[in-house]
Amino acid sequence: MSLSIRNVTKTYANGAVRALDNVSLHIPPGMYGLLGPNGAGKSTLMRTLATLQEPDEGSIYLGELDVLGHKEQVRQTLGYLPQEFGLYPKAKAEDLLDYFAVLKGITNRASRKEVVEALLKQTNLWQVRRQKLGGFSGGMKQRFGVAVALLGNPKLMIVDEPTTGLDPAERVRFLNLLSELGENSVVILSTHIVEDVSELCTQMAIINRGKILLEDAPLKAVKQL
Ligand code: ADP
Ligand code: ADP
């Protein structure tokens, strides 16, 4: 199932800022990179795809599904990892993941236990499951964010600037985790770091000042820079 973005425009400040200017993209299953500098419009596009914000114009389709017209349905199959998972420092990882599982509609206690355990192991957080998020490193927080985003087996994963502030070892670990996800779903990774896309993504677009400059395979795209 592909994600299709057609002529999406979003302005702020009564039209003074064109954060997204007639953006169209076709995003196939796998890892897709959205590369651009600060202020390019990446977060605006990611929040729009995550149905957290309305575009002024345009349409978004996930397969046959009209995303903007079916927000509740989309949210059920959507994983969104915001820039920094900084919330709830006093909660323990296992408890908080269990709580988010309830919010995702996994109400059966036994299946929740199973899902939470599998995700904590997959993200390499099983050993620290009883520790508080406040004591986690940046990389651990990001991996916890992935666990939350993976609840409910999303068909669409939206990952916004995940490697900002991670040290090199954490970054590699995190990117390896992401690369496992791209097999069955659409994973969109926004970043200002060229290596994030060149190492990980099969397809990419470059965005600047709200406009898509090019879409290509990473190696070819980076050569055109
Ligand atoms: P990026 O994620 O690539 O840094 P953003 O989507 O955050 O880009 O921002 C795109 C442009 O829109 C920037 O010029 C930014 O200052 C502006 N912008 C983002 N959010 C708002 C907002 N809520 N109100 C006004 N301007 C905004
Ligand atoms: P990013 O670039 O990743 O979006 P920012 O630090 O620019 O992060 O934005 C943080 C928050 O401030 C976001 O919710 C964004 O919508 C909002 N924001 C960004 N730029 C502006 C702006 N020029 N005016 C008002 N809000 C803004």
PDB file of C-alpha atoms and ligand atoms in Angstrom:
ATOM      1  CA  MET A   1       0.000   0.000   0.000  1.00  0.00           C
ATOM      2  CA  SER A   2       1.458   3.372  -0.989  1.00  0.00           C
ATOM      3  CA  LEU A   3       0.935   6.833   0.394  1.00  0.00           C
ATOM      4  CA  SER A   4      -0.007   9.458  -2.112  1.00  0.00           C
ATOM      5  CA  ILE A   5       0.206  13.162  -1.338  1.00  0.00           C
ATOM      6  CA  ARG A   6      -1.386  15.506  -3.856  1.00  0.00           C
ATOM      7  CA  ASN A   7      -0.969  19.263  -4.037  1.00  0.00           C
ATOM      8  CA  VAL A   8      -0.791  19.815  -0.304  1.00  0.00           C
ATOM      9  CA  THR A   9      -0.392  23.430   0.773  1.00  0.00           C
ATOM     10  CA  LYS A  10      -0.196  24.776   4.317  1.00  0.00           C
ATOM     11  CA  THR A  11       0.363  28.392   5.270  1.00  0.00           C
ATOM     12  CA  TYR A  12       0.852  30.008   8.660  1.00  0.00           C
ATOM     13  CA  ALA A  13       0.510  33.569   9.857  1.00  0.00           C
ATOM     14  CA  ASN A  14      -2.411  34.360   7.545  1.00  0.00           C
ATOM     15  CA  GLY A  15      -0.549  33.196   4.476  1.00  0.00           C
ATOM     16  CA  ALA A  16       2.739  34.985   5.198  1.00  0.00           C
ATOM     17  CA  VAL A  17       4.582  31.660   5.721  1.00  0.00           C
ATOM     18  CA  ARG A  18       4.154  28.968   3.052  1.00  0.00           C
ATOM     19  CA  ALA A  19       5.306  25.978   5.094  1.00  0.00           C
ATOM     20  CA  LEU A  20       4.110  23.542   2.393  1.00  0.00           C
ATOM     21  CA  ASP A  21       3.767  24.823  -1.136  1.00  0.00           C
ATOM     22  CA  ASN A  22       1.851  22.493  -3.462  1.00  0.00           C
ATOM     23  CA  VAL A  23       3.607  19.321  -2.268  1.00  0.00           C
ATOM     24  CA  SER A  24       2.976  16.111  -4.219  1.00  0.00           C
ATOM     25  CA  LEU A  25       4.731  12.836  -3.415  1.00  0.00           C
ATOM     26  CA  HIS A  26       4.231   9.179  -4.128  1.00  0.00           C
ATOM     27  CA  ILE A  27       5.608   7.104  -1.267  1.00  0.00           C
ATOM     28  CA  PRO A  28       5.870   3.329  -1.802  1.00  0.00           C
ATOM     29  CA  PRO A  29       6.174   0.755   1.017  1.00  0.00           C
ATOM     30  CA  GLY A  30       9.621   0.678   2.602  1.00  0.00           C
ATOM     31  CA  MET A  31      11.814   3.355   4.106  1.00  0.00           C
ATOM     32  CA  TYR A  32      11.306   6.790   2.588  1.00  0.00           C
ATOM     33  CA  GLY A  33      13.500   9.744   3.505  1.00  0.00           C
ATOM     34  CA  LEU A  34      12.372  13.357   3.615  1.00  0.00           C
ATOM     35  CA  LEU A  35      15.526  15.458   3.685  1.00  0.00           C
ATOM     36  CA  GLY A  36      15.644  19.192   4.253  1.00  0.00           C
ATOM     37  CA  PRO A  37      17.185  21.957   6.352  1.00  0.00           C
ATOM     38  CA  ASN A  38      15.589  23.548   9.405  1.00  0.00           C
ATOM     39  CA  GLY A  39      12.418  25.379   8.550  1.00  0.00           C
ATOM     40  CA  ALA A  40      11.946  23.478   5.253  1.00  0.00           C
ATOM     41  CA  GLY A  41       8.472  22.235   6.206  1.00  0.00           C
ATOM     42  CA  LYS A  42       9.310  18.688   7.302  1.00  0.00           C
ATOM     43  CA  SER A  43       7.495  18.769  10.647  1.00  0.00           C
ATOM     44  CA  THR A  44       4.484  20.437   9.085  1.00  0.00           C
ATOM     45  CA  LEU A  45       4.266  17.662   6.501  1.00  0.00           C
ATOM     46  CA  MET A  46       4.779  14.955   9.131  1.00  0.00           C
ATOM     47  CA  ARG A  47       2.092  16.401  11.424  1.00  0.00           C
ATOM     48  CA  THR A  48      -0.234  16.699   8.435  1.00  0.00           C
ATOM     49  CA  LEU A  49       0.317  13.044   7.482  1.00  0.00           C
ATOM     50  CA  ALA A  50      -0.222  12.069  11.120  1.00  0.00           C
ATOM     51  CA  THR A  51      -3.640  13.852  10.924  1.00  0.00           C
ATOM     52  CA  LEU A  52      -2.583  16.205  13.731  1.00  0.00           C
ATOM     53  CA  GLN A  53      -3.014  19.250  11.542  1.00  0.00           C
ATOM     54  CA  GLU A  54      -5.135  20.170   8.518  1.00  0.00           C
ATOM     55  CA  PRO A  55      -3.635  21.363   5.255  1.00  0.00           C
ATOM     56  CA  ASP A  56      -5.223  24.401   3.584  1.00  0.00           C
ATOM     57  CA  GLU A  57      -5.472  22.456   0.344  1.00  0.00           C
ATOM     58  CA  GLY A  58      -4.706  19.073  -1.133  1.00  0.00           C
ATOM     59  CA  SER A  59      -5.426  15.423  -0.544  1.00  0.00           C
ATOM     60  CA  ILE A  60      -3.676  12.430   1.005  1.00  0.00           C
ATOM     61  CA  TYR A  61      -4.420   8.793   0.200  1.00  0.00           C
ATOM     62  CA  LEU A  62      -3.135   5.685   1.964  1.00  0.00           C
ATOM     63  CA  GLY A  63      -3.939   3.061  -0.630  1.00  0.00           C
ATOM     64  CA  GLU A  64      -7.590   3.734  -1.418  1.00  0.00           C
ATOM     65  CA  LEU A  65      -8.270   5.446   1.895  1.00  0.00           C
ATOM     66  CA  ASP A  66      -8.834   9.203   1.910  1.00  0.00           C
ATOM     67  CA  VAL A  67      -6.710  10.069   4.961  1.00  0.00           C
ATOM     68  CA  LEU A  68      -8.121  13.538   5.681  1.00  0.00           C
ATOM     69  CA  GLY A  69     -11.683  12.256   5.430  1.00  0.00           C
ATOM     70  CA  HIS A  70     -11.090   9.279   7.736  1.00  0.00           C
ATOM     71  CA  LYS A  71      -8.851  10.584  10.486  1.00  0.00           C
ATOM     72  CA  GLU A  72     -10.066   8.259  13.253  1.00  0.00           C
ATOM     73  CA  GLN A  73      -9.592   5.206  11.071  1.00  0.00           C
ATOM     74  CA  VAL A  74      -6.134   6.353   9.985  1.00  0.00           C
ATOM     75  CA  ARG A  75      -5.042   6.988  13.586  1.00  0.00           C
ATOM     76  CA  GLN A  76      -5.787   3.379  14.441  1.00  0.00           C
ATOM     77  CA  THR A  77      -3.189   2.162  11.951  1.00  0.00           C
ATOM     78  CA  LEU A  78      -0.712   4.989  12.312  1.00  0.00           C
ATOM     79  CA  GLY A  79       2.536   5.143  14.258  1.00  0.00           C
ATOM     80  CA  TYR A  80       3.872   8.637  14.944  1.00  0.00           C
ATOM     81  CA  LEU A  81       7.213   9.279  16.577  1.00  0.00           C
ATOM     82  CA  PRO A  82       7.539  12.985  17.311  1.00  0.00           C
ATOM     83  CA  GLN A  83      10.880  14.760  17.423  1.00  0.00           C
ATOM     84  CA  GLU A  84      11.471  14.074  21.080  1.00  0.00           C
ATOM     85  CA  PHE A  85       9.685  11.729  23.357  1.00  0.00           C
ATOM     86  CA  GLY A  86      10.163  13.956  26.387  1.00  0.00           C
ATOM     87  CA  LEU A  87       6.913  13.405  28.218  1.00  0.00           C
ATOM     88  CA  TYR A  88       6.172  11.532  31.452  1.00  0.00           C
ATOM     89  CA  PRO A  89       9.629  11.433  33.113  1.00  0.00           C
ATOM     90  CA  LYS A  90       8.202   9.791  36.235  1.00  0.00           C
ATOM     91  CA  ALA A  91       6.540   6.874  34.487  1.00  0.00           C
ATOM     92  CA  LYS A  92       8.221   3.500  34.199  1.00  0.00           C
ATOM     93  CA  ALA A  93       8.732   2.250  30.647  1.00  0.00           C
ATOM     94  CA  GLU A  94       6.634  -0.879  31.018  1.00  0.00           C
ATOM     95  CA  ASP A  95       3.718   0.898  32.724  1.00  0.00           C
ATOM     96  CA  LEU A  96       3.615   3.718  30.203  1.00  0.00           C
ATOM     97  CA  LEU A  97       3.738   1.377  27.219  1.00  0.00           C
ATOM     98  CA  ASP A  98       0.905  -0.618  28.755  1.00  0.00           C
ATOM     99  CA  TYR A  99      -1.077   2.599  29.159  1.00  0.00           C
ATOM    100  CA  PHE A 100      -0.536   3.597  25.524  1.00  0.00           C
ATOM    101  CA  ALA A 101      -1.603   0.083  24.516  1.00  0.00           C
ATOM    102  CA  VAL A 102      -4.945   0.695  26.262  1.00  0.00           C
ATOM    103  CA  LEU A 103      -5.304   3.967  24.341  1.00  0.00           C
ATOM    104  CA  LYS A 104      -4.638   2.054  21.099  1.00  0.00           C
ATOM    105  CA  GLY A 105      -7.591  -0.147  21.938  1.00  0.00           C
ATOM    106  CA  ILE A 106      -5.746  -3.241  23.171  1.00  0.00           C
ATOM    107  CA  THR A 107      -8.033  -3.702  26.142  1.00  0.00           C
ATOM    108  CA  ASN A 108      -7.498  -7.379  26.853  1.00  0.00           C
ATOM    109  CA  ARG A 109      -4.971  -7.577  29.707  1.00  0.00           C
ATOM    110  CA  ALA A 110      -3.293 -10.802  28.572  1.00  0.00           C
ATOM    111  CA  SER A 111      -2.789  -9.704  24.973  1.00  0.00           C
ATOM    112  CA  ARG A 112      -1.512  -6.352  26.216  1.00  0.00           C
ATOM    113  CA  LYS A 113       1.084  -8.069  28.377  1.00  0.00           C
ATOM    114  CA  GLU A 114       2.234 -10.070  25.371  1.00  0.00           C
ATOM    115  CA  VAL A 115       2.402  -7.069  23.054  1.00  0.00           C
ATOM    116  CA  VAL A 116       4.217  -4.891  25.609  1.00  0.00           C
ATOM    117  CA  GLU A 117       6.783  -7.591  26.321  1.00  0.00           C
ATOM    118  CA  ALA A 118       7.460  -8.219  22.615  1.00  0.00           C
ATOM    119  CA  LEU A 119       7.916  -4.500  21.900  1.00  0.00           C
ATOM    120  CA  LEU A 120      10.214  -3.918  24.876  1.00  0.00           C
ATOM    121  CA  LYS A 121      12.378  -6.783  23.675  1.00  0.00           C
ATOM    122  CA  GLN A 122      12.332  -5.640  20.055  1.00  0.00           C
ATOM    123  CA  THR A 123      13.485  -2.147  21.059  1.00  0.00           C
ATOM    124  CA  ASN A 124      16.098  -3.523  23.418  1.00  0.00           C
ATOM    125  CA  LEU A 125      14.486  -2.002  26.502  1.00  0.00           C
ATOM    126  CA  TRP A 126      13.476  -5.168  28.315  1.00  0.00           C
ATOM    127  CA  GLN A 127      16.304  -4.865  30.865  1.00  0.00           C
ATOM    128  CA  VAL A 128      15.243  -1.334  31.807  1.00  0.00           C
ATOM    129  CA  ARG A 129      11.476  -1.834  31.691  1.00  0.00           C
ATOM    130  CA  ARG A 130      11.047  -0.999  35.406  1.00  0.00           C
ATOM    131  CA  GLN A 131      13.101   2.196  35.167  1.00  0.00           C
ATOM    132  CA  LYS A 132      11.688   5.694  34.846  1.00  0.00           C
ATOM    133  CA  LEU A 133      11.781   7.484  31.490  1.00  0.00           C
ATOM    134  CA  GLY A 134      13.360  10.527  33.153  1.00  0.00           C
ATOM    135  CA  GLY A 135      16.594   8.574  33.618  1.00  0.00           C
ATOM    136  CA  PHE A 136      16.711   7.308  30.010  1.00  0.00           C
ATOM    137  CA  SER A 137      19.365   8.484  27.540  1.00  0.00           C
ATOM    138  CA  GLY A 138      18.277  10.180  24.323  1.00  0.00           C
ATOM    139  CA  GLY A 139      18.665   6.931  22.401  1.00  0.00           C
ATOM    140  CA  MET A 140      16.623   4.963  24.937  1.00  0.00           C
ATOM    141  CA  LYS A 141      13.844   7.561  24.782  1.00  0.00           C
ATOM    142  CA  GLN A 142      13.793   7.344  20.984  1.00  0.00           C
ATOM    143  CA  ARG A 143      13.632   3.564  21.109  1.00  0.00           C
ATOM    144  CA  PHE A 144      10.819   3.824  23.617  1.00  0.00           C
ATOM    145  CA  GLY A 145       9.100   6.163  21.156  1.00  0.00           C
ATOM    146  CA  VAL A 146       9.418   3.469  18.502  1.00  0.00           C
ATOM    147  CA  ALA A 147       7.823   0.924  20.840  1.00  0.00           C
ATOM    148  CA  VAL A 148       4.882   3.299  21.360  1.00  0.00           C
ATOM    149  CA  ALA A 149       4.624   4.000  17.638  1.00  0.00           C
ATOM    150  CA  LEU A 150       4.582   0.276  16.869  1.00  0.00           C
ATOM    151  CA  LEU A 151       1.559  -0.487  19.052  1.00  0.00           C
ATOM    152  CA  GLY A 152      -1.231  -1.799  16.865  1.00  0.00           C
ATOM    153  CA  ASN A 153       1.020  -2.821  13.916  1.00  0.00           C
ATOM    154  CA  PRO A 154       0.847   0.436  11.981  1.00  0.00           C
ATOM    155  CA  LYS A 155       0.739   0.386   8.181  1.00  0.00           C
ATOM    156  CA  LEU A 156       2.124   3.905   8.212  1.00  0.00           C
ATOM    157  CA  MET A 157       5.019   5.039  10.422  1.00  0.00           C
ATOM    158  CA  ILE A 158       5.949   8.688  10.664  1.00  0.00           C
ATOM    159  CA  VAL A 159       9.293   9.438  12.241  1.00  0.00           C
ATOM    160  CA  ASP A 160      10.247  13.109  12.636  1.00  0.00           C
ATOM    161  CA  GLU A 161      13.955  13.990  12.990  1.00  0.00           C
ATOM    162  CA  PRO A 162      14.675  11.009  15.228  1.00  0.00           C
ATOM    163  CA  THR A 163      18.465  11.118  15.310  1.00  0.00           C
ATOM    164  CA  THR A 164      18.913  14.752  16.338  1.00  0.00           C
ATOM    165  CA  GLY A 165      20.940  14.783  19.549  1.00  0.00           C
ATOM    166  CA  LEU A 166      21.834  11.093  19.561  1.00  0.00           C
ATOM    167  CA  ASP A 167      25.470  10.093  19.972  1.00  0.00           C
ATOM    168  CA  PRO A 168      26.955   8.020  17.111  1.00  0.00           C
ATOM    169  CA  ALA A 169      26.517   4.614  18.774  1.00  0.00           C
ATOM    170  CA  GLU A 170      22.907   5.351  19.769  1.00  0.00           C
ATOM    171  CA  ARG A 171      22.232   6.649  16.290  1.00  0.00           C
ATOM    172  CA  VAL A 172      23.400   3.439  14.602  1.00  0.00           C
ATOM    173  CA  ARG A 173      21.406   1.346  17.034  1.00  0.00           C
ATOM    174  CA  PHE A 174      18.306   3.417  16.417  1.00  0.00           C
ATOM    175  CA  LEU A 175      18.649   3.353  12.615  1.00  0.00           C
ATOM    176  CA  ASN A 176      19.093  -0.423  12.677  1.00  0.00           C
ATOM    177  CA  LEU A 177      15.872  -0.717  14.620  1.00  0.00           C
ATOM    178  CA  LEU A 178      14.050   1.493  12.101  1.00  0.00           C
ATOM    179  CA  SER A 179      15.391  -0.486   9.159  1.00  0.00           C
ATOM    180  CA  GLU A 180      13.622  -3.600  10.438  1.00  0.00           C
ATOM    181  CA  LEU A 181      10.276  -1.816  10.240  1.00  0.00           C
ATOM    182  CA  GLY A 182      10.274  -0.895   6.574  1.00  0.00           C
ATOM    183  CA  GLU A 183       9.415  -4.339   5.314  1.00  0.00           C
ATOM    184  CA  ASN A 184       5.625  -4.365   5.439  1.00  0.00           C
ATOM    185  CA  SER A 185       4.673  -0.760   5.936  1.00  0.00           C
ATOM    186  CA  VAL A 186       5.310   2.754   4.728  1.00  0.00           C
ATOM    187  CA  VAL A 187       7.948   4.371   6.940  1.00  0.00           C
ATOM    188  CA  ILE A 188       8.660   8.060   6.439  1.00  0.00           C
ATOM    189  CA  LEU A 189      11.746   9.452   8.077  1.00  0.00           C
ATOM    190  CA  SER A 190      12.268  13.203   8.184  1.00  0.00           C
ATOM    191  CA  THR A 191      15.778  14.440   8.805  1.00  0.00           C
ATOM    192  CA  HIS A 192      18.326  17.135   8.027  1.00  0.00           C
ATOM    193  CA  ILE A 193      21.138  14.536   8.088  1.00  0.00           C
ATOM    194  CA  VAL A 194      22.069  13.241   4.617  1.00  0.00           C
ATOM    195  CA  GLU A 195      23.541   9.997   6.024  1.00  0.00           C
ATOM    196  CA  ASP A 196      20.249   9.057   7.690  1.00  0.00           C
ATOM    197  CA  VAL A 197      18.623   8.721   4.282  1.00  0.00           C
ATOM    198  CA  SER A 198      21.605   7.495   2.300  1.00  0.00           C
ATOM    199  CA  GLU A 199      22.202   4.636   4.749  1.00  0.00           C
ATOM    200  CA  LEU A 200      18.621   3.624   5.281  1.00  0.00           C
ATOM    201  CA  CYS A 201      16.105   4.682   2.674  1.00  0.00           C
ATOM    202  CA  THR A 202      15.281   3.196  -0.704  1.00  0.00           C
ATOM    203  CA  GLN A 203      13.597   6.351  -1.949  1.00  0.00           C
ATOM    204  CA  MET A 204      13.763   9.973  -0.889  1.00  0.00           C
ATOM    205  CA  ALA A 205      12.679  13.535  -1.520  1.00  0.00           C
ATOM    206  CA  ILE A 206      14.403  16.811  -0.789  1.00  0.00           C
ATOM    207  CA  ILE A 207      12.291  19.646   0.574  1.00  0.00           C
ATOM    208  CA  ASN A 208      13.216  23.293   0.974  1.00  0.00           C
ATOM    209  CA  ARG A 209      11.021  26.306   1.750  1.00  0.00           C
ATOM    210  CA  GLY A 210       7.943  24.139   1.498  1.00  0.00           C
ATOM    211  CA  LYS A 211       8.716  22.881  -2.020  1.00  0.00           C
ATOM    212  CA  ILE A 212       9.825  19.441  -3.166  1.00  0.00           C
ATOM    213  CA  LEU A 213      13.075  19.927  -5.084  1.00  0.00           C
ATOM    214  CA  LEU A 214      13.506  16.338  -6.253  1.00  0.00           C
ATOM    215  CA  GLU A 215      12.487  12.745  -5.682  1.00  0.00           C
ATOM    216  CA  ASP A 216      14.913   9.940  -6.368  1.00  0.00           C
ATOM    217  CA  ALA A 217      16.886   7.030  -4.991  1.00  0.00           C
ATOM    218  CA  PRO A 218      19.219   8.383  -2.273  1.00  0.00           C
ATOM    219  CA  LEU A 219      22.503   7.909  -4.120  1.00  0.00           C
ATOM    220  CA  LYS A 220      21.289   9.706  -7.238  1.00  0.00           C
ATOM    221  CA  ALA A 221      19.559  12.434  -5.265  1.00  0.00           C
ATOM    222  CA  VAL A 222      22.595  13.192  -3.127  1.00  0.00           C
ATOM    223  CA  LYS A 223      24.797  13.444  -6.254  1.00  0.00           C
ATOM    224  CA  GLN A 224      22.493  16.145  -7.594  1.00  0.00           C
ATOM    225  CA  LEU A 225      22.880  18.296  -4.461  1.00  0.00           C
TER     226      LEU A 225
HETATM  227  P1  ADP B   1      11.073  21.829   9.642  1.00  0.00           P
HETATM  228  O1  ADP B   1      10.412  20.736  10.395  1.00  0.00           O
HETATM  229  O2  ADP B   1      11.612  21.388   8.315  1.00  0.00           O
HETATM  230  O3  ADP B   1      12.103  22.540  10.460  1.00  0.00           O
HETATM  231  P2  ADP B   1       8.575  23.263   9.970  1.00  0.00           P
HETATM  232  O4  ADP B   1       7.503  22.494   9.318  1.00  0.00           O
HETATM  233  O5  ADP B   1       8.708  23.193  11.443  1.00  0.00           O
HETATM  234  O6  ADP B   1       9.960  22.923   9.254  1.00  0.00           O
HETATM  235  O7  ADP B   1       8.413  24.789   9.600  1.00  0.00           O
HETATM  236  C1  ADP B   1       8.224  25.257   8.273  1.00  0.00           C
HETATM  237  C2  ADP B   1       8.037  26.755   8.302  1.00  0.00           C
HETATM  238  O8  ADP B   1       6.795  27.055   8.918  1.00  0.00           O
HETATM  239  C3  ADP B   1       9.098  27.495   9.117  1.00  0.00           C
HETATM  240  O9  ADP B   1       9.292  28.736   8.490  1.00  0.00           O
HETATM  241  C4  ADP B   1       8.444  27.653  10.479  1.00  0.00           C
HETATM  242  O10 ADP B   1       8.968  28.745  11.182  1.00  0.00           O
HETATM  243  C5  ADP B   1       6.992  27.841  10.097  1.00  0.00           C
HETATM  244  N1  ADP B   1       6.059  27.333  11.128  1.00  0.00           N
HETATM  245  C6  ADP B   1       5.992  26.070  11.595  1.00  0.00           C
HETATM  246  N2  ADP B   1       4.996  25.935  12.494  1.00  0.00           N
HETATM  247  C7  ADP B   1       4.438  27.163  12.589  1.00  0.00           C
HETATM  248  C8  ADP B   1       3.362  27.694  13.339  1.00  0.00           C
HETATM  249  N3  ADP B   1       2.653  26.935  14.176  1.00  0.00           N
HETATM  250  N4  ADP B   1       3.050  28.991  13.179  1.00  0.00           N
HETATM  251  C9  ADP B   1       3.748  29.762  12.326  1.00  0.00           C
HETATM  252  N5  ADP B   1       4.776  29.341  11.588  1.00  0.00           N
HETATM  253  C10 ADP B   1       5.118  28.064  11.713  1.00  0.00           C
HETATM  254  P1  ADP B   2      10.405  22.031  14.029  1.00  0.00           P
HETATM  255  O1  ADP B   2      11.275  22.892  13.177  1.00  0.00           O
HETATM  256  O2  ADP B   2      10.928  20.668  14.149  1.00  0.00           O
HETATM  257  O3  ADP B   2       8.966  22.087  13.708  1.00  0.00           O
HETATM  258  P2  ADP B   2      10.396  24.159  15.893  1.00  0.00           P
HETATM  259  O4  ADP B   2      11.249  24.321  17.102  1.00  0.00           O
HETATM  260  O5  ADP B   2      10.589  25.005  14.699  1.00  0.00           O
HETATM  261  O6  ADP B   2      10.522  22.626  15.510  1.00  0.00           O
HETATM  262  O7  ADP B   2       8.859  24.280  16.306  1.00  0.00           O
HETATM  263  C1  ADP B   2       8.387  23.894  17.545  1.00  0.00           C
HETATM  264  C2  ADP B   2       6.927  24.291  17.632  1.00  0.00           C
HETATM  265  O8  ADP B   2       6.747  25.690  17.380  1.00  0.00           O
HETATM  266  C3  ADP B   2       6.057  23.568  16.621  1.00  0.00           C
HETATM  267  O9  ADP B   2       4.830  23.209  17.226  1.00  0.00           O
HETATM  268  C4  ADP B   2       5.845  24.568  15.513  1.00  0.00           C
HETATM  269  O10 ADP B   2       4.585  24.372  14.905  1.00  0.00           O
HETATM  270  C5  ADP B   2       5.883  25.872  16.264  1.00  0.00           C
HETATM  271  N1  ADP B   2       6.489  26.933  15.447  1.00  0.00           N
HETATM  272  C6  ADP B   2       7.577  26.826  14.655  1.00  0.00           C
HETATM  273  N2  ADP B   2       7.823  27.974  14.028  1.00  0.00           N
HETATM  274  C7  ADP B   2       6.878  28.843  14.458  1.00  0.00           C
HETATM  275  C8  ADP B   2       6.584  30.205  14.169  1.00  0.00           C
HETATM  276  N3  ADP B   2       7.313  30.918  13.299  1.00  0.00           N
HETATM  277  N4  ADP B   2       5.525  30.775  14.778  1.00  0.00           N
HETATM  278  C9  ADP B   2       4.793  30.060  15.628  1.00  0.00           C
HETATM  279  N5  ADP B   2       4.988  28.764  15.931  1.00  0.00           N
HETATM  280  C10 ADP B   2       6.034  28.181  15.356  1.00  0.00           C
END
